[in-house]
mmCIF file of C-alpha atoms in Angstrom:
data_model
loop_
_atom_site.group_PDB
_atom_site.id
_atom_site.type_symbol
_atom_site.label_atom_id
_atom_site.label_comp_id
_atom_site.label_asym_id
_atom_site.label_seq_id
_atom_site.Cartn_x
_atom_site.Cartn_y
_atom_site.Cartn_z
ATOM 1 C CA UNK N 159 -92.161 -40.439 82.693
ATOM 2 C CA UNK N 160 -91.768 -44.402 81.953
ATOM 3 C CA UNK N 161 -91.624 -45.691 78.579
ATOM 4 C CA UNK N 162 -93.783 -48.179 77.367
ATOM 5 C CA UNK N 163 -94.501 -50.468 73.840
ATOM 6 C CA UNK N 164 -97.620 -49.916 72.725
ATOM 7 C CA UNK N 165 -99.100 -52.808 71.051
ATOM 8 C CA UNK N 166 -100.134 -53.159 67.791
ATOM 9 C CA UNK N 167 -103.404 -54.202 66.036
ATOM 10 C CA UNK N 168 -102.828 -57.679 66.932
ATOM 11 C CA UNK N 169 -101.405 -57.475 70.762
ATOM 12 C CA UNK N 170 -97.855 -57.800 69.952
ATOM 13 C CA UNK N 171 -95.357 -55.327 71.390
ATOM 14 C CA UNK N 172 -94.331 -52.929 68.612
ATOM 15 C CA UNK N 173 -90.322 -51.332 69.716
ATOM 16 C CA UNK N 174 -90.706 -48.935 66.975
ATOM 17 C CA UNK N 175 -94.257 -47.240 68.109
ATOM 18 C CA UNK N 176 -92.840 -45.956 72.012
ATOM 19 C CA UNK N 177 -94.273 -42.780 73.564
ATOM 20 C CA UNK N 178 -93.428 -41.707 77.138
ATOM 21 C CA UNK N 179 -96.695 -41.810 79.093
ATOM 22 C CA UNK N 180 -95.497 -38.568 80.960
ATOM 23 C CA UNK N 181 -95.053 -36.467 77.799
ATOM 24 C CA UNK N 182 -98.068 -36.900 76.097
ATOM 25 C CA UNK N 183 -100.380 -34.621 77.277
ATOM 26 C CA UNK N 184 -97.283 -31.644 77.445
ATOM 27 C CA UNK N 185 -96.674 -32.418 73.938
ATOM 28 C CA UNK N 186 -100.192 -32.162 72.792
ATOM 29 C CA UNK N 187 -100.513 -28.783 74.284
ATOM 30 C CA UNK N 188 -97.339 -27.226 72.855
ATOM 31 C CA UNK N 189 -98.263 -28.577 69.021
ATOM 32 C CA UNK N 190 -98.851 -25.504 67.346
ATOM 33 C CA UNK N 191 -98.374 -24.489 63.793
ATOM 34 C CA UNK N 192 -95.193 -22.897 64.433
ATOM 35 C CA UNK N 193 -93.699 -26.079 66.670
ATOM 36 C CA UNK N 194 -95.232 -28.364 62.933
ATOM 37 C CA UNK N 195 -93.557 -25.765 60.910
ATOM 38 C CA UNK N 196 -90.354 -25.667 62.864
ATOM 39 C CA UNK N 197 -89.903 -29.497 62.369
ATOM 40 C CA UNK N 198 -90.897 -29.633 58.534
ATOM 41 C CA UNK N 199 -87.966 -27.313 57.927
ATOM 42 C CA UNK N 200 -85.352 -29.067 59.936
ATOM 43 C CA UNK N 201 -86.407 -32.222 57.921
ATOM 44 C CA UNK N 202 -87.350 -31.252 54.679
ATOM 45 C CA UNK N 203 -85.384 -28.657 53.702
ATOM 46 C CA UNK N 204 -82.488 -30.257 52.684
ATOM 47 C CA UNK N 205 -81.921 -32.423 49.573
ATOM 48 C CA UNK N 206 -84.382 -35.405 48.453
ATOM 49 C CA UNK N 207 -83.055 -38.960 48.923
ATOM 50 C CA UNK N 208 -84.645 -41.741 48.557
ATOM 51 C CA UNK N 209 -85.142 -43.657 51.831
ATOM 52 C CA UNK N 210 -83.969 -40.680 53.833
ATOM 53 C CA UNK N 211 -85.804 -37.897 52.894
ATOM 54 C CA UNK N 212 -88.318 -38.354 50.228
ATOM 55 C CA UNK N 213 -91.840 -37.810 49.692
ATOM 56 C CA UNK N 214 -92.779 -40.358 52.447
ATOM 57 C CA UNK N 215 -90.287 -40.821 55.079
ATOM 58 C CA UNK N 216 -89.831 -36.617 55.347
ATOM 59 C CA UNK N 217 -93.689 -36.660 56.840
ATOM 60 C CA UNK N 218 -93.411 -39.663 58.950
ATOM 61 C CA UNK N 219 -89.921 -38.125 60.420
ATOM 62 C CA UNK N 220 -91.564 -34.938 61.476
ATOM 63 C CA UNK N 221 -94.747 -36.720 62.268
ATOM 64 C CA UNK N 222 -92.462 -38.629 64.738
ATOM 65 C CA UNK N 223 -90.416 -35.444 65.912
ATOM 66 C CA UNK N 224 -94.166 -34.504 67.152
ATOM 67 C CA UNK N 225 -96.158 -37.215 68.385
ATOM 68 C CA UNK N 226 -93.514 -40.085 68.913
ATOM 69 C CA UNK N 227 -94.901 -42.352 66.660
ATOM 70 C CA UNK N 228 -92.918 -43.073 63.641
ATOM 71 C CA UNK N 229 -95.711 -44.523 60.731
ATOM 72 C CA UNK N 230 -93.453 -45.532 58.322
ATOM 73 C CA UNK N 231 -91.109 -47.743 61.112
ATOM 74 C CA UNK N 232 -92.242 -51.460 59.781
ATOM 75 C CA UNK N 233 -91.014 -50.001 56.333
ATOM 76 C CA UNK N 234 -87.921 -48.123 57.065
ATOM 77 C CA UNK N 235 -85.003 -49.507 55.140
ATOM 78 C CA UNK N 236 -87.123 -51.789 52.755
ATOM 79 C CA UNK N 237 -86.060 -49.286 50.016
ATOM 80 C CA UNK N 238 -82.791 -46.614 48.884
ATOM 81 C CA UNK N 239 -84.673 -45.627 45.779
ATOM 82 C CA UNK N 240 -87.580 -44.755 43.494
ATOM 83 C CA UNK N 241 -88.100 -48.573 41.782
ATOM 84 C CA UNK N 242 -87.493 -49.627 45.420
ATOM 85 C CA UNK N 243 -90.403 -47.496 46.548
ATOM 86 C CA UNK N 244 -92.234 -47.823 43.869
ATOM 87 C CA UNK N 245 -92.090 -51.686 44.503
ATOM 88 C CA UNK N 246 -92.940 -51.049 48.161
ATOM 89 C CA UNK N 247 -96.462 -49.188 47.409
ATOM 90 C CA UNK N 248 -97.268 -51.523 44.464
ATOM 91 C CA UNK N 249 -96.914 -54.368 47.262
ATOM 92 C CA UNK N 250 -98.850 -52.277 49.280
ATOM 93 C CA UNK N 251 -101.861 -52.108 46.894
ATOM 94 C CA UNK N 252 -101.186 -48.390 46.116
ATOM 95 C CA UNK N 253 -100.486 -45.222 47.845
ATOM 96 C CA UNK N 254 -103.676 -45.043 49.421
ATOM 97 C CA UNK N 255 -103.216 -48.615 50.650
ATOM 98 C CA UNK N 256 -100.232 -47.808 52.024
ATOM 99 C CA UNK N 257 -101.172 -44.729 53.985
ATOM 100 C CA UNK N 258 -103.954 -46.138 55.678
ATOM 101 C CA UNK N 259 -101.933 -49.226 56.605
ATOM 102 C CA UNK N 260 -99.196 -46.918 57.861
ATOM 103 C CA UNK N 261 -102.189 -45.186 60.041
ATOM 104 C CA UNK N 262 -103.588 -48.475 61.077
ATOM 105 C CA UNK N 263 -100.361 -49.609 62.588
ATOM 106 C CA UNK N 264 -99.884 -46.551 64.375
ATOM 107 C CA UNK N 265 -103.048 -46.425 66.139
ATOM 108 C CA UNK N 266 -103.960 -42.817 64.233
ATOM 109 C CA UNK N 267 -107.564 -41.540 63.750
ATOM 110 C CA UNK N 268 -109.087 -40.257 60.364
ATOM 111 C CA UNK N 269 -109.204 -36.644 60.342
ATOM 112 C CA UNK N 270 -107.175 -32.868 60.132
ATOM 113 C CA UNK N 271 -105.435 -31.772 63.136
ATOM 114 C CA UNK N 272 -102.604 -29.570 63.250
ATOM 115 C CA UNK N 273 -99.731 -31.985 63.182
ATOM 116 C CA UNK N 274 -101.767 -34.667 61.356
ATOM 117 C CA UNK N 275 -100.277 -36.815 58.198
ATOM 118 C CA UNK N 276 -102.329 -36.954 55.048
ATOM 119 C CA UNK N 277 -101.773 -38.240 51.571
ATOM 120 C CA UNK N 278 -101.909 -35.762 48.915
ATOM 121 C CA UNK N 279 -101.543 -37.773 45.557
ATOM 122 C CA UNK N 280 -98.524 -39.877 46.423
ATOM 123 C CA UNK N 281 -96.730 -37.597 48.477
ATOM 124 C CA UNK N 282 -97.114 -38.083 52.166
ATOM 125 C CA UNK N 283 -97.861 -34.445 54.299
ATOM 126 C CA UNK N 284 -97.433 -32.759 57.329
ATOM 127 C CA UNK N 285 -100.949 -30.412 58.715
ATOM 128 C CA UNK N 286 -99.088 -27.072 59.668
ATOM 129 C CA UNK N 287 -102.775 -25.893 60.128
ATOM 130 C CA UNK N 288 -106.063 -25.902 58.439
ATOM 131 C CA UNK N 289 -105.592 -25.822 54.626
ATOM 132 C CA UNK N 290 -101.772 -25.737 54.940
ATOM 133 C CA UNK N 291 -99.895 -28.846 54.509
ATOM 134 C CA UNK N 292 -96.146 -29.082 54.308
ATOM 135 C CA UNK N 293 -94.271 -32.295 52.061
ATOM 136 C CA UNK N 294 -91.099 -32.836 50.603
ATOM 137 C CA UNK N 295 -90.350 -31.648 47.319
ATOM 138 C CA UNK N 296 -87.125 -32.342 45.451
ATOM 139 C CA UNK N 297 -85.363 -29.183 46.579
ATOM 140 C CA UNK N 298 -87.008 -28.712 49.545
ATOM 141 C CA UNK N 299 -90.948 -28.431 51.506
ATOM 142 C CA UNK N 300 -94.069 -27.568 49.196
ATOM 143 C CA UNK N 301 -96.560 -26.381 50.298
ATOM 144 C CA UNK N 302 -100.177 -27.619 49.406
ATOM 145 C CA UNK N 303 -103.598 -26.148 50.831
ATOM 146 C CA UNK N 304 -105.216 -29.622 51.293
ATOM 147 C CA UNK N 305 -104.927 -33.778 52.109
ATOM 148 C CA UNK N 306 -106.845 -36.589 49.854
ATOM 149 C CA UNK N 307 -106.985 -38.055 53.468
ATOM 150 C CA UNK N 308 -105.001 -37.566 56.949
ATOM 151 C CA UNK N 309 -105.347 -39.141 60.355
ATOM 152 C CA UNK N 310 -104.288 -38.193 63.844
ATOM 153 C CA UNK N 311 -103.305 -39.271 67.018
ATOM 154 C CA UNK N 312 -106.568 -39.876 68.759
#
């Protein structure tokens, strides 16, 4: 299939939000919980790292692994550690803020899906399937049974 920029919000070509047009559809029919669970353990289950793999950028690498859409790509690199982060989502207005920006930008839909990213607390998850949710932890993925919010790809 061809690859195309999707715009964002405001019309302008966004390099880091690319999906091939010929994929989609295959890719939405093979998400299952075991394909979401599958790609939470390649990227969480190794050590946490600020930047790399931490509460945030873990979910929005397997959220990308997925759908092809990475949320966290206008942010990648604006921190390598926790009063760098914790900078970013003050800046940000809050985690909440943040999220919801982060699913604005990538065109996502509130809601629960399997393969869906939520906010639970701070911590930025991964829908392996109803009521499961996988997120980084310091050693490796937790596992929590619900979001605060998620969204999609609509």
């Amino acid at each position: 299939g061809s690859v195309r920029a999707i715009p964002d919000r405001h019309g302008r070509p966004d390099a880091a939000r690319r999906h091939d047009a010929g994929r989609e559809n295959a890719m939405a029919c093979a998400l299952t919980s075991d394909r979401v669970m599958a790609e939470a353990e390649a990227v969480m289950s190794g050590p946490f790292a600020w930047g790399a793999c931490d509460c945030s950028s873990a979910a929005c690498d397997v959220f990308a692994r997925l759908h092809g859409v990475d949320p966290l790509a206008p942010w990648r690199g604006a921190y390598t550690g926790a009063a760098g982060a914790v900078r970013l989502i003050r800046s940000m207005g809050g985690p909440q803020s943040l999220a919801r920006e982060m699913a604005a930008r990538s065109g996502l839909v509130a809601g629960e899906a399997i393969g869906a990213i939520g906010l639970h607390g701070r911590s930025l998850i991964i829908c392996i399937a109803p009521g499961w949710w996988a997120g980084k932890a310091k050693s490796g993925i937790a596992i929590v049974r619900a979001a605060d919010e998620a969204w999609h790809i609509a």
